[in-house]
Coordinates of C-alpha atoms and ligand atoms in Angstrom, one line a residue:
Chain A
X1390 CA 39.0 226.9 23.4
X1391 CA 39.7 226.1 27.2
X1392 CA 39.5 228.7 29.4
X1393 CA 42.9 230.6 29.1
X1394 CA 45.1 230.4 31.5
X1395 CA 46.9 233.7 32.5
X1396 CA 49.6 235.6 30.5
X1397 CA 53.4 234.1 32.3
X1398 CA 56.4 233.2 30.7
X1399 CA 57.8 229.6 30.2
X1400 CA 61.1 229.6 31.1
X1401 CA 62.7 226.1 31.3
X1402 CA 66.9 226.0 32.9
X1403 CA 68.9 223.6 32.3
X1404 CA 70.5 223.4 35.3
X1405 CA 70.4 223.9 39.1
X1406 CA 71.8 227.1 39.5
X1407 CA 70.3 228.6 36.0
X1408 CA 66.6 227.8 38.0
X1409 CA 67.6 229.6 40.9
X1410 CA 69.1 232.5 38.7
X1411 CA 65.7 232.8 37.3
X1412 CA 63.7 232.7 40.6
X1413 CA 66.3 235.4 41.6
X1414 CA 65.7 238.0 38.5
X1415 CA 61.7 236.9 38.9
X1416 CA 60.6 236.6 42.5
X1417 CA 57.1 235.9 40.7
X1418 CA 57.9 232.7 39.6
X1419 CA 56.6 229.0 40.0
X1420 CA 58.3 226.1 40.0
X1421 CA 56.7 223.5 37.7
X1422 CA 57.9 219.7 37.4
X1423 CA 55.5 217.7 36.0
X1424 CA 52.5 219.9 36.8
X1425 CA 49.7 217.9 37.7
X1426 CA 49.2 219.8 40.2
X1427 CA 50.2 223.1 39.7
X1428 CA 48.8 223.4 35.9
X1429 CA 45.3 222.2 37.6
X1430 CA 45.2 225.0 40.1
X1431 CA 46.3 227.6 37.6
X1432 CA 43.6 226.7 35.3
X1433 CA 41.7 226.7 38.5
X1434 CA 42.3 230.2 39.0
X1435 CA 43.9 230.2 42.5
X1436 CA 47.6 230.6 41.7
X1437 CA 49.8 233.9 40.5
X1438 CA 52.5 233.7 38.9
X1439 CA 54.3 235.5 36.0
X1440 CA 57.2 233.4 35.4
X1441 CA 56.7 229.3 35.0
X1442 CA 59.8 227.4 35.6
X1443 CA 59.5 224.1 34.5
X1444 CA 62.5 221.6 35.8
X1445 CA 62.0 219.1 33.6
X1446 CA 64.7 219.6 31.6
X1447 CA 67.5 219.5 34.6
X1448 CA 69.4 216.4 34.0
X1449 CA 70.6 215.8 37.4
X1450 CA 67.1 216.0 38.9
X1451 CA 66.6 212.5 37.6
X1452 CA 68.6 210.2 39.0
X1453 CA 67.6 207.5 41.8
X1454 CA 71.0 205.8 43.6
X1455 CA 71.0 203.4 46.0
X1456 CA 74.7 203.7 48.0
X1457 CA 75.6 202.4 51.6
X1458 CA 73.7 204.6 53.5
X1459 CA 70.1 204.6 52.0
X1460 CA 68.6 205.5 49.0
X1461 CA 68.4 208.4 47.1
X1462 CA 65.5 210.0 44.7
X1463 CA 66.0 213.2 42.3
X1464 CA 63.3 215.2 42.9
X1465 CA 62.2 215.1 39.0
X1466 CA 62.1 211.1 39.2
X1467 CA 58.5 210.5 38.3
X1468 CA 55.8 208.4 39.6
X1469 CA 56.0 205.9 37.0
X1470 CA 59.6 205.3 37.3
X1471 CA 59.2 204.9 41.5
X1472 CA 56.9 202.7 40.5
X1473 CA 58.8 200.3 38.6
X1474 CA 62.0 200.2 40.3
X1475 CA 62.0 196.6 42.1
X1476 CA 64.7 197.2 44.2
X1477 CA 62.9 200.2 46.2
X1478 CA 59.2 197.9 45.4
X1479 CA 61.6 195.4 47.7
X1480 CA 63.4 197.3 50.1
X1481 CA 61.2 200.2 51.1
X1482 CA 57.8 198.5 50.2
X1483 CA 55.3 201.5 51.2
X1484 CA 57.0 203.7 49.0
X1485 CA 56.5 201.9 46.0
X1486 CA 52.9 201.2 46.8
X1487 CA 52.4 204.8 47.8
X1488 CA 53.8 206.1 44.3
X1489 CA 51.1 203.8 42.5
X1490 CA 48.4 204.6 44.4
X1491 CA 48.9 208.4 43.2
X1492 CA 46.3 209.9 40.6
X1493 CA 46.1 207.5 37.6
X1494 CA 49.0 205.9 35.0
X1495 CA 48.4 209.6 32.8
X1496 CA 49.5 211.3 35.2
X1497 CA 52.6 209.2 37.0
X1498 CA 54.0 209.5 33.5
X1499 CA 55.1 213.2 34.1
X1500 CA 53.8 213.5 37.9
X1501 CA 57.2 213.9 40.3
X1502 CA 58.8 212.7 43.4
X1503 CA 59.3 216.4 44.7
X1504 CA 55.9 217.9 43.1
X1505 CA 54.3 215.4 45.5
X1506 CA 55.8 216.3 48.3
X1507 CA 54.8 219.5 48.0
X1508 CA 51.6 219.3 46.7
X1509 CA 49.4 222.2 47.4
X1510 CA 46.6 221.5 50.2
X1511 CA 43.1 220.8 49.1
X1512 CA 39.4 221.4 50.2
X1513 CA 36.3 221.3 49.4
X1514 CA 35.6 224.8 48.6
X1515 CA 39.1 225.4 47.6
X1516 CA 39.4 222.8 44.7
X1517 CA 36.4 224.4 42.2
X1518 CA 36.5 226.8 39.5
X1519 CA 36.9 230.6 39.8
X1520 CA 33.0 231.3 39.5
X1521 CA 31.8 228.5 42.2
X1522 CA 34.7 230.2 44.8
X1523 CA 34.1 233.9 43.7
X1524 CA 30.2 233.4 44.3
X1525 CA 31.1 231.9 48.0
X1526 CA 33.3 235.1 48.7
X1527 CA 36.5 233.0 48.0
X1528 CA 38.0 231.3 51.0
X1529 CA 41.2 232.2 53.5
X1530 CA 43.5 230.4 51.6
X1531 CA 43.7 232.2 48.6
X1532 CA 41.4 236.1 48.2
X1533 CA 39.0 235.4 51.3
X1534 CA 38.3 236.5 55.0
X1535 CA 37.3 232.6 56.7
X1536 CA 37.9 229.4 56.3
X1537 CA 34.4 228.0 55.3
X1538 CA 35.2 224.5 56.8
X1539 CA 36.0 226.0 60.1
X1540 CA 34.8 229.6 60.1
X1541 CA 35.3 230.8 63.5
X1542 CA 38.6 229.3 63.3
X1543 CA 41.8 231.3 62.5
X1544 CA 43.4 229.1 59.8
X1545 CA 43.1 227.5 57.0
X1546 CA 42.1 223.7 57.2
X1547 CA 42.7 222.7 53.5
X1548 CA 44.3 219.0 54.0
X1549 CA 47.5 217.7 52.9
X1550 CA 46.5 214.8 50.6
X1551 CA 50.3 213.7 49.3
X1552 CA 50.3 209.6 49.2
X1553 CA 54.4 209.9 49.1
X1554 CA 55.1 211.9 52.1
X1555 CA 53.9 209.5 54.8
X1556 CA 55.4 206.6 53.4
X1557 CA 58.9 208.4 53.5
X1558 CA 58.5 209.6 57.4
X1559 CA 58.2 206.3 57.9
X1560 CA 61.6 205.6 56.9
X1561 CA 62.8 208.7 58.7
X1562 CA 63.4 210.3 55.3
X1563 CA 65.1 213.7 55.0
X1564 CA 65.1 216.3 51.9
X1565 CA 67.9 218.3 50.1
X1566 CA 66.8 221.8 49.7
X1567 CA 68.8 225.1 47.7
X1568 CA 68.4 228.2 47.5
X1569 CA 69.3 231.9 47.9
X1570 CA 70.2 231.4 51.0
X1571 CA 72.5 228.2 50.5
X1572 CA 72.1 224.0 50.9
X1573 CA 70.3 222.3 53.6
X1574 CA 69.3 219.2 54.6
X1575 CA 66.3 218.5 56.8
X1576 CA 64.2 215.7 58.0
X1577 CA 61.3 215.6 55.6
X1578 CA 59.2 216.2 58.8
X1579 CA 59.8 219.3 59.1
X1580 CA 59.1 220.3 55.3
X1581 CA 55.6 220.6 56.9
X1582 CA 53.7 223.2 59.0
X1583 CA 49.6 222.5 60.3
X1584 CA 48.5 225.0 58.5
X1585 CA 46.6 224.5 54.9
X1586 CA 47.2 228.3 53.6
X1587 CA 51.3 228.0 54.2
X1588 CA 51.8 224.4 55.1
X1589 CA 55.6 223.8 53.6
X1590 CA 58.8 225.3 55.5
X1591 CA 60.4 226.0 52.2
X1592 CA 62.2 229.3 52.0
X1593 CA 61.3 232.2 49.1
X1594 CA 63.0 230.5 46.0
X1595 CA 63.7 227.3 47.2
X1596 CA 64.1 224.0 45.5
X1597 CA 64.2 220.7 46.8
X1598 CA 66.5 218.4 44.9
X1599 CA 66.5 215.4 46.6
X1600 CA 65.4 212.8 48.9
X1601 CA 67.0 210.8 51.2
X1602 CA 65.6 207.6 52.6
X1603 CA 68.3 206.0 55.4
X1604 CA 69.4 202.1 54.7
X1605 CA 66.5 200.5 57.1
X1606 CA 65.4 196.6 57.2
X1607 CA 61.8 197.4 58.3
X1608 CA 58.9 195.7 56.7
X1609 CA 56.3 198.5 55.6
X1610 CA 52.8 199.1 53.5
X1611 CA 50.8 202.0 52.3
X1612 CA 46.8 202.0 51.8
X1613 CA 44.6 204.7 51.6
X1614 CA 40.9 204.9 51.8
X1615 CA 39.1 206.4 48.8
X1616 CA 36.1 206.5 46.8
X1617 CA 37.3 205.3 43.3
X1618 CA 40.1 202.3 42.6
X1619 CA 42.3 204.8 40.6
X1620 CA 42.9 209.1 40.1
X1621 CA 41.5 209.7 43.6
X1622 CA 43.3 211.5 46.0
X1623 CA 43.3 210.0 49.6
X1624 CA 40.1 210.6 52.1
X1625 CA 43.1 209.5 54.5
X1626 CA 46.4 207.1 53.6
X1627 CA 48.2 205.7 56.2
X1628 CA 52.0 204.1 56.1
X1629 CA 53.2 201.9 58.6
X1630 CA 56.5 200.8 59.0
X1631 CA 57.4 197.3 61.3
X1632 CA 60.9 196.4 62.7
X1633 CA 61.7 193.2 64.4
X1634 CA 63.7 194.8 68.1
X1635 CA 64.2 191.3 69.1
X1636 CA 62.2 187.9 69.0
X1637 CA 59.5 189.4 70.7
X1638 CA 59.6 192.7 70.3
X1639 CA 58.7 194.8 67.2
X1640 CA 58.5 198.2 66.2
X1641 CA 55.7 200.0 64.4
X1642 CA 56.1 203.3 63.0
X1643 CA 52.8 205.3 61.4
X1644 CA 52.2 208.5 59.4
X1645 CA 49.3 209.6 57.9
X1646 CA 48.1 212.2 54.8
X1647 CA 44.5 213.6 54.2
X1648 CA 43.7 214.0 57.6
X1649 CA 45.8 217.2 58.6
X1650 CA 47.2 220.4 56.8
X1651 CA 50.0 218.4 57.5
X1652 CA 51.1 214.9 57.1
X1653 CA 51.6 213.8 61.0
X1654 CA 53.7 211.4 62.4
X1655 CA 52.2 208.9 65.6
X1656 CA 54.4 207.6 67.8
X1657 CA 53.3 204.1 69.2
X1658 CA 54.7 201.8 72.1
X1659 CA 56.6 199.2 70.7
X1660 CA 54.8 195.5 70.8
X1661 CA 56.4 193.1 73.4
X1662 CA 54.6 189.6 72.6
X1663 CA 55.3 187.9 75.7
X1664 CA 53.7 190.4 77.9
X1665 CA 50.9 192.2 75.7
X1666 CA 47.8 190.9 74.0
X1667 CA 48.0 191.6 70.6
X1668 CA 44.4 192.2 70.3
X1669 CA 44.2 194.9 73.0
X1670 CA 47.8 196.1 71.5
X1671 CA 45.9 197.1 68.0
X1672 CA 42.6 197.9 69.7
X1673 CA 44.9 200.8 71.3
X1674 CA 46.7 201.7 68.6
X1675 CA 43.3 202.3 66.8
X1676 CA 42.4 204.6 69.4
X1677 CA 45.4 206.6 69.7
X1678 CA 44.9 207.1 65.7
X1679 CA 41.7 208.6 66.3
X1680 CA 43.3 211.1 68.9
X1681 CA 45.7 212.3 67.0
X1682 CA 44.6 213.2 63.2
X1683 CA 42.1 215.6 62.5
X1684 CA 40.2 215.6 60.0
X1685 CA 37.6 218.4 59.1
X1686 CA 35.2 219.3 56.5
X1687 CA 37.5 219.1 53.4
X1688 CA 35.8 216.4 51.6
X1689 CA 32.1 215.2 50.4
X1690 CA 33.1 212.3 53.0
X1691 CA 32.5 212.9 56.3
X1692 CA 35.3 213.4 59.0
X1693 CA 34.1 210.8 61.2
X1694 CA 34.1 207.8 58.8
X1695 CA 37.7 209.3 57.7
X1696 CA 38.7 209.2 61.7
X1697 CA 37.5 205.7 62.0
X1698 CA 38.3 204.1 59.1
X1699 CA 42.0 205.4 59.1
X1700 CA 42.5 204.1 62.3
X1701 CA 41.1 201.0 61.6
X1702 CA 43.0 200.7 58.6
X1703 CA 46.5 201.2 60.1
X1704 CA 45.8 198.9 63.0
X1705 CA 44.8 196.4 60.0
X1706 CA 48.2 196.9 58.2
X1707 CA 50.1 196.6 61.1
X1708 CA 48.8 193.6 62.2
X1709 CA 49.4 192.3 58.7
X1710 CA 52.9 193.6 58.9
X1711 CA 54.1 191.2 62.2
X1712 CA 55.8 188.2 61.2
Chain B
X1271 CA 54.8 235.9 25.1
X1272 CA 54.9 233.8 22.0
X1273 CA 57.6 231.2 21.2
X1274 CA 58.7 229.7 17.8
X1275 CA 57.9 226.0 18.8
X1276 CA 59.2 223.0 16.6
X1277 CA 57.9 219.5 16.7
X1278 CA 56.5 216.3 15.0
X1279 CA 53.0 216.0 14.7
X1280 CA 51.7 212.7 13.7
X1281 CA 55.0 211.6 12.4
X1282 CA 55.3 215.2 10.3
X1283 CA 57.3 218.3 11.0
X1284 CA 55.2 221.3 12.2
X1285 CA 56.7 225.2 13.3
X1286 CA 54.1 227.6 15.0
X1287 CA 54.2 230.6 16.8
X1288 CA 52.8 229.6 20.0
X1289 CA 52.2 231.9 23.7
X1290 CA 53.4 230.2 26.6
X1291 CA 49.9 229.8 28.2
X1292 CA 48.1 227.4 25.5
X1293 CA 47.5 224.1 26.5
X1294 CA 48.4 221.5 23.8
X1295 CA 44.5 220.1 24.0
X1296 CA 43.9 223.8 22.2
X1297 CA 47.2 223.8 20.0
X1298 CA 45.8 220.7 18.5
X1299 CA 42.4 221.3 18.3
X1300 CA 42.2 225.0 17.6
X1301 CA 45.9 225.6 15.7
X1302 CA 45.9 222.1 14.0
X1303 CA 41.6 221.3 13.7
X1304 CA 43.0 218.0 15.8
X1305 CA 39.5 217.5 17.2
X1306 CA 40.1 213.9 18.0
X1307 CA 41.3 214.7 21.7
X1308 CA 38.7 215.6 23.4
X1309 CA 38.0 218.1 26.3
X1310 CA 35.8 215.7 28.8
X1311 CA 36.5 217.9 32.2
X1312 CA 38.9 219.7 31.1
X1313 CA 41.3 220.0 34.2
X1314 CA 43.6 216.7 34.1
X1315 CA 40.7 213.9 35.6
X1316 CA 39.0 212.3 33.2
X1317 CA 41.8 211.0 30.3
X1318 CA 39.5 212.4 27.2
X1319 CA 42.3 214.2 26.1
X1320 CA 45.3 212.0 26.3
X1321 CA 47.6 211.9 23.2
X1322 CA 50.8 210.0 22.8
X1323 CA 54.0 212.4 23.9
X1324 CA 57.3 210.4 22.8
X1325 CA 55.3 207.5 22.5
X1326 CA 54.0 207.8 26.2
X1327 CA 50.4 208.6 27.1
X1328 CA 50.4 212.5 28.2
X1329 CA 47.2 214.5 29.7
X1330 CA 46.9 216.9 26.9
X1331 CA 44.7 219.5 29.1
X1332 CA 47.0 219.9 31.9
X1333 CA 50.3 219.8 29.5
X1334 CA 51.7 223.4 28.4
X1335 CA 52.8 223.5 23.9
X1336 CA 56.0 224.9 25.5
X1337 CA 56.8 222.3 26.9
X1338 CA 56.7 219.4 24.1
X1339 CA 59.6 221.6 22.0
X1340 CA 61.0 218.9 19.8
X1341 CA 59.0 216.1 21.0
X1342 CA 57.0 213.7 18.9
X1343 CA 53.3 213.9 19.0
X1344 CA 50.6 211.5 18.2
X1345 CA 47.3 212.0 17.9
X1346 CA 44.4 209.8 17.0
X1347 CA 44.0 211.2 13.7
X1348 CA 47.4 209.5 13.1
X1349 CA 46.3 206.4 13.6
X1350 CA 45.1 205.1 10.4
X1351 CA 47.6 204.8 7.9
X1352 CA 46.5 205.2 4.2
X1353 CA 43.4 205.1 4.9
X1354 CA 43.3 201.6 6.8
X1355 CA 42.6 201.7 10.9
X1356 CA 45.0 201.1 13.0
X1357 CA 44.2 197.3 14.9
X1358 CA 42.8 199.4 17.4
X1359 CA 40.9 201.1 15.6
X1360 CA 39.8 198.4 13.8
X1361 CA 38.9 196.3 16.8
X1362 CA 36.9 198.9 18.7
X1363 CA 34.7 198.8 16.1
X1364 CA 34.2 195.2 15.8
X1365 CA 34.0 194.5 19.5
X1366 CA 31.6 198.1 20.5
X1367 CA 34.3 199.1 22.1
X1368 CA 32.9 202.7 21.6
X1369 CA 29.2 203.8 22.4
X1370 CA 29.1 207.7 22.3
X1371 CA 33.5 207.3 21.6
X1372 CA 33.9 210.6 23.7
X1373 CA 36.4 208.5 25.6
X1374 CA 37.3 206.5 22.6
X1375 CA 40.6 208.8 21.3
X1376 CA 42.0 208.7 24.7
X1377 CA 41.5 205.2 25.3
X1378 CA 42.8 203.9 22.3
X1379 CA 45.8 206.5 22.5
X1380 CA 46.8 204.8 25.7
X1381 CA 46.0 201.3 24.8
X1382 CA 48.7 202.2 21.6
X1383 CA 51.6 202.6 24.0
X1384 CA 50.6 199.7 26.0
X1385 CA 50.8 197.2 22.9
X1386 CA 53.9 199.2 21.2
X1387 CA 55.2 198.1 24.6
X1388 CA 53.7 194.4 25.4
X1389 CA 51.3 193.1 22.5
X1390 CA 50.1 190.4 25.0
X1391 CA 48.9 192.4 28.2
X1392 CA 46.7 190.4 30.3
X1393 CA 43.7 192.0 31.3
X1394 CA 44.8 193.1 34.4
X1395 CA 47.7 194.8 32.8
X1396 CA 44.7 196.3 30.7
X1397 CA 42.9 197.7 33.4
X1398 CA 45.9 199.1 35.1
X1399 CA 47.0 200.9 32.2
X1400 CA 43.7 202.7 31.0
X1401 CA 42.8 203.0 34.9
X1402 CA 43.1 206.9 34.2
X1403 CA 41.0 206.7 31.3
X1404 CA 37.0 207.6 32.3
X1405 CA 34.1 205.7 30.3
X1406 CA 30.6 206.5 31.3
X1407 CA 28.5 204.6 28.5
X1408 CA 30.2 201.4 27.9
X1409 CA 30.9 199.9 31.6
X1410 CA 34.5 198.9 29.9
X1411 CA 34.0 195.5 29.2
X1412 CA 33.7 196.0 25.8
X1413 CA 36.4 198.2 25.9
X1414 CA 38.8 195.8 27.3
X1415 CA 37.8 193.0 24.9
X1416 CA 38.6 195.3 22.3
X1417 CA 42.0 196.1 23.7
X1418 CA 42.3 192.5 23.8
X1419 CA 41.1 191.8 20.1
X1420 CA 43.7 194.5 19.1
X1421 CA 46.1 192.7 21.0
X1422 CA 45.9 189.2 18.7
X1423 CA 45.3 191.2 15.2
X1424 CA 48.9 192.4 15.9
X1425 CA 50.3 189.6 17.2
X1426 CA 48.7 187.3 14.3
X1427 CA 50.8 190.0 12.0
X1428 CA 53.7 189.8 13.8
Ligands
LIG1364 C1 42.8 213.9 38.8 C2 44.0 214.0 39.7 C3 44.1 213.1 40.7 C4 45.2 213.1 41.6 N1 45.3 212.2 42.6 C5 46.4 212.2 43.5 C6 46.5 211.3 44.5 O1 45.8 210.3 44.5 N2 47.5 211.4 45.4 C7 48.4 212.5 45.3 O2 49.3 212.6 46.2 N3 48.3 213.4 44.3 C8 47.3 213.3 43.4 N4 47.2 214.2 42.4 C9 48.1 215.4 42.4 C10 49.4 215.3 41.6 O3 49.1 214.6 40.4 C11 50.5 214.6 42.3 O4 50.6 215.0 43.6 C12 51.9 214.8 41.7 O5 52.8 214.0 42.3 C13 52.4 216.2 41.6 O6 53.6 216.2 41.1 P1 54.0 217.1 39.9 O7 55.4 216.8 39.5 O8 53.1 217.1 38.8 O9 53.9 218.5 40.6 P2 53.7 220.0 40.0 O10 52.3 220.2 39.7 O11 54.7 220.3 39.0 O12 54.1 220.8 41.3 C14 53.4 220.7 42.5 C15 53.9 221.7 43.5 O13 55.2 221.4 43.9 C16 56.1 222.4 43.6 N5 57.4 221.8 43.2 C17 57.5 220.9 42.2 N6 58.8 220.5 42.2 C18 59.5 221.1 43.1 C19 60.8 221.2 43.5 N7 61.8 220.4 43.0 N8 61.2 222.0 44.6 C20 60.2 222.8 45.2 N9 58.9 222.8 44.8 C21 58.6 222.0 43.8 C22 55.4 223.3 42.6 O14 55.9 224.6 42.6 C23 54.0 223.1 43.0 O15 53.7 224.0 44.0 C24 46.2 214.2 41.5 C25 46.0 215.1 40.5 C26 44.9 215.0 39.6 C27 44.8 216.1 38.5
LIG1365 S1 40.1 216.6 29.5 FE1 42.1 216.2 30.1 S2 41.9 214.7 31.7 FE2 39.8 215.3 31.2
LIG1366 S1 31.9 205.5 24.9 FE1 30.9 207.2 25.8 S2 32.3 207.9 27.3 FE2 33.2 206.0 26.6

C-alpha cells in the first residue's frame, strides 16, 4: 500500500453555491479540480486539509464560449479539451500551445484550466517527500524558519511554473472569482503576488470560475525550455504576443513562468521598421528579459542558463512572430 | 470516513466500502488483488499506473476511489477476453514490446483508448499519446512497433 494520505472528507457539490456552502461550514477545506497538483502535494505531505472539495462534478464549470467580446473558459475545462479546440489553436495560438505543453496526455485528461492557474509554487527543496524535507528542517513555505534557496532572505522563492498563465497575460486576460464576500472580476495579473509561500490574491474561500480572454487579432506563441520533451514543468516558458500597429509598426507583448514566484509581465517598445534595426531591436529585447525575471535556486538547472536562455528564447519567438 | 462506492470494474459491477483517502492504485490492487497497475513513482510522473476511467487513460496514483462513483473501470487484467489477448496484448509479445513490462500495463492501457479512438494512428500520434508513459528498458522502439502491429491486427478484423 502507498503511503496513506491523511484522514479528510470527500465532499463533491454539484453546484456553485453548494461549493461555497461547504467551504463556509468547513473553513479547512481544499478545492480540488482535477488534482494533479493538489493530490501530488498531499501525498507529498505539505498540505492540510480536512475537507476535499472536488469540482468536477459542477456542470457549469465546463463550458468554453466564444461571443463578441472574447473568449470564454470554465475553470473545470481541461487541458485536453484546450487542447483540441481549433478555433482558440487559431485565434489565440499560445494558448493552445501552452495547454499542450503541460505535464503529459495522463494528466491533461483530468488536469484544469483554473487548477493551472493556480498551481501551487515549486522548489527544489519544497517538491520532495516528507522524510527528505523533515531531515533539512522543512523550509519557509510550509513548517520551516528560511528559505533554503535564499536563506538570508525574508521570503519564500518557490517559482511559479504554470505554462497557462503567461500565455493568457498576453492577451490581457482577466478571471471571474466568487466567494463569501461576493463576484469579482480582475485582470488575471493581479491573481498573482512575488511571493512563493502566498503567491495568489484569492480571498479565504474563493473560487475562480472563469476566464476571460478579450477578442484580440494578435499573432502569438508559447515555448518553454525544459529538460524532457513531455511531463516536465517549465525551467522558464515564455509567451509572446505580436500586433501589426500599422505597416511598419508592431507590437510585442511578453510574459514569462518559472522564473518568478510570480508569472511577470515585460513591457517592450514597440518595433518601428523604418527607423530601428531589427537586429539591435531583439538584441535589446533579450537584454531587458534578463533584467527583469529572476530566477533562483529552485531547480537542478542553474539560474543563469534559465536567465539566458529565456531571453534568448523570447527574442527568437518574436522574431519568428513578425510578418 | 468510509463511503459505499458503486462502479464497474472490468466491465462487472462492484460495491465496496471505501475511506475517502485511498487512492484507486490501492483500491485495485489491495481491495481487488488488481496488481496489473503498477506503482513506478508513485506520485503522478511516471504513467505505471494508468488504467482506463470511462474509456480514457487516468493516473491511477494521483486519482482518489471517491471520485470514480459510477464510472467504468478498466484494468489490464480485463484485457483478454476468454482467455485470448487482447491485439495488444498479443502484439507486445510478438514485437518485445515488453522487456521487464513494469511499464507494459500502463502502456498498453493508454495505447487501448488511442486505437478504440483511431485504429490507424501514425507514429507521431503514437508518441504523443503515450508521451506520459515512462520506459526505462526498452528505448520505445519496440514499443511503438507493437502499438503499430496492434494497430493492423484490428484493422485486418475490422
Ligand atoms: C509529473 C507532473 C508534471 C507536470 N507538469 C506540468 C507542466 O509542465 N506545466 C504545468 O503548468 N503544470 C504541470 N503539472 C502540474 C499540474 O498537472 C497542472 O498544473 C494542472 O493544470 C493542475 O490542474 P488541476 O485541475 O489538476 O489542479 P488541482 O490539482 O485540482 O488544483 C491545483 C490548485 O488549484 C486550486 N484550484 C483548482 N481549481 C480551482 C478553482 N476553480 N478555483 C480556485 N482554486 C482552484 C486547488 O485548490 C489547488 O490549490 C505537472 C504535474 C505533474 C504531476
Ligand atoms: S505510479 Fe502513477 S504516475 Fe507513476
Ligand atoms: S519494459 Fe521495463 S520499464 Fe518498460
Amino acid at each position: 500500500m502507498s503511503e496513506l494520505l491523511p484522514e479528510f472528507e470527500f465532499v463533491r457539490p454539484k453546484t456553485i453555491e453548494e461549493a461555497l456552502e461547504v467551504f463556509k461550514a468547513k473553513p479547512q477545506s481544499r478545492f480540488c479540480a482535477g488534482g494533479t497538483d493538489l493530490v501530488v502535494n498531499m501525498r507529498r505531505g505539505f498540505v492540510d486539509l480536512e475537507t476535499l472539495i472536488d469540482l468536477t462534478s459542477i456542470p457549469g464549470l465546463k463550458n468554453i464560449d466564444f461571443d463578441q467580446g472574447g473568449l470564454h473558459i470554465g475553470a473545470g475545462v481541461t487541458l485536453r479539451t484546450l487542447t483540441e479546440n481549433s478555433q482558440i489553436a487559431t485565434i489565440f495560438p499560445a494558448v493552445a500551445q501552452a495547454a499542450g505543453s503541460i505535464a503529459g496526455p495522463n494528466h491533461r485528461e483530468t488536469a484544469t484550466a483554473a487548477g493551472n492557474l493556480c498551481l501551487d509554487t515549486r522548489c527544489l527543496y519544497l517538491n520532495q517527500s516528507h522524510w527528505w524535507r523533515k531531515s533539512n528542517d522543512y523550509c519557509l513555505k510550509y513548517k520551516g524558519d528560511i528559505c533554503h534557496v535564499a536563506p538570508k532572505g525574508n521570503r519564500c522563492r518557490a517559482a511559479f511554473s504554470g505554462d497557462l498563465a503567461p500565455a493568457l497575460l498576453v492577451y490581457d486576460a482577466q478571471v471571474d472569482l466568487i466567494g463569501p464576500e461576493g463576484s469579482r472580476r480582475i485582470p488575471l495579473k493581479a491573481l498573482y503576488k512575488e511571493d512563493g509561500a502566498d503567491h495568489l490574491s484569492l480571498r479565504t474561500g474563493e473560487l475562480l470560475i472563469s476566464i476571460f480572454v478579450p477578442s484580440n487579432q494578435a499573432r502569438s506563441a508559447y515555448e518553454k525550455i525544459r529538460v524532457r520533451g513531455a511531463i516536465d514543468f517549465p525551467l522558464a516558458g515564455v509567451a509572446v504576443s505580436c500586433e501589426d500597429i500599422d505597416e511598419v509598426t508592431y507590437r510585442f507583448k511578453l510574459a514569462i513562468t518559472g522564473t518568478n514566484s510570480m508569472p511577470i509581465v515585460i513591457d517592450v517598445p514597440d518595433l518601428t521598421i523604418e527607423n530601428t534595426d531589427p537586429d539591435a531591436y531583439f538584441q535589446a529585447m533579450g537584454k531587458l528579459i534578463q533584467k527583469a525575471v529572476s530566477p533562483q535556486r529552485t531547480t537542478t538547472i542553474a539560474p543563469h542558463y534559465r536567465r539566458l536562455s529565456i531571453a534568448a528564447l523570447a527574442a527568437r519567438i518574436a522574431r519568428g512572430l513578425l510578418l | 470516513m468510509k463511503r459505499i462506492i458503486s462502479l464497474r470494474l472490468n466491465g462487472k459491477p462492484v460495491e465496496d466500502a471505501v475511506s475517502d483517502n485511498t487512492l484507486l492504485i490501492d483500491y485495485l490492487r489491495d481491495n481487488h488483488q488488481l496488481t496489473g497497475a503498477k506503482k513506478g513513482c508513485d506520485g503522478g510522473e511516471c504513467g505505471a499506473c494508468s488504467v482506463l476511467v470511462n474509456g480514457r487513460p487516468r493516473l491511477s496514483c494521483i486519482t482518489l476511489t471517491a471520485s470514480c462513483q459510477g464510472n467504468d473501470i478498466e484494468t489490464i487484467e480485463g484485457q483478454a477476453k476468454n482467455g485470448i489477448l487482447s491485439a495488444l496484448q498479443r502484439a507486445f509479445h510478438e514485437n518485445l514490446g515488453a522487456q521487464c513490462g513494469f511499464c507494459t500495463p500502463g502502456m498498453i492501457m493508454v495505447a487501448e483508448s488511442l486505437l478504440r479512438r483511431n485504429v490507424n494512428p501514425d507514429e507521431n500520434e503514437i508518441r504523443q499519446v503515450l508521451g506520459g508513459n515512462l520506459c526505462r528498458c526498452t528505448g520505445y522502439v519496440k514499443i511503438i512497433k507493437s502499438v503499430r502491429a496492434a494497430a493492423r491486427m484490428m484493422e485486418t478484423v475490422s
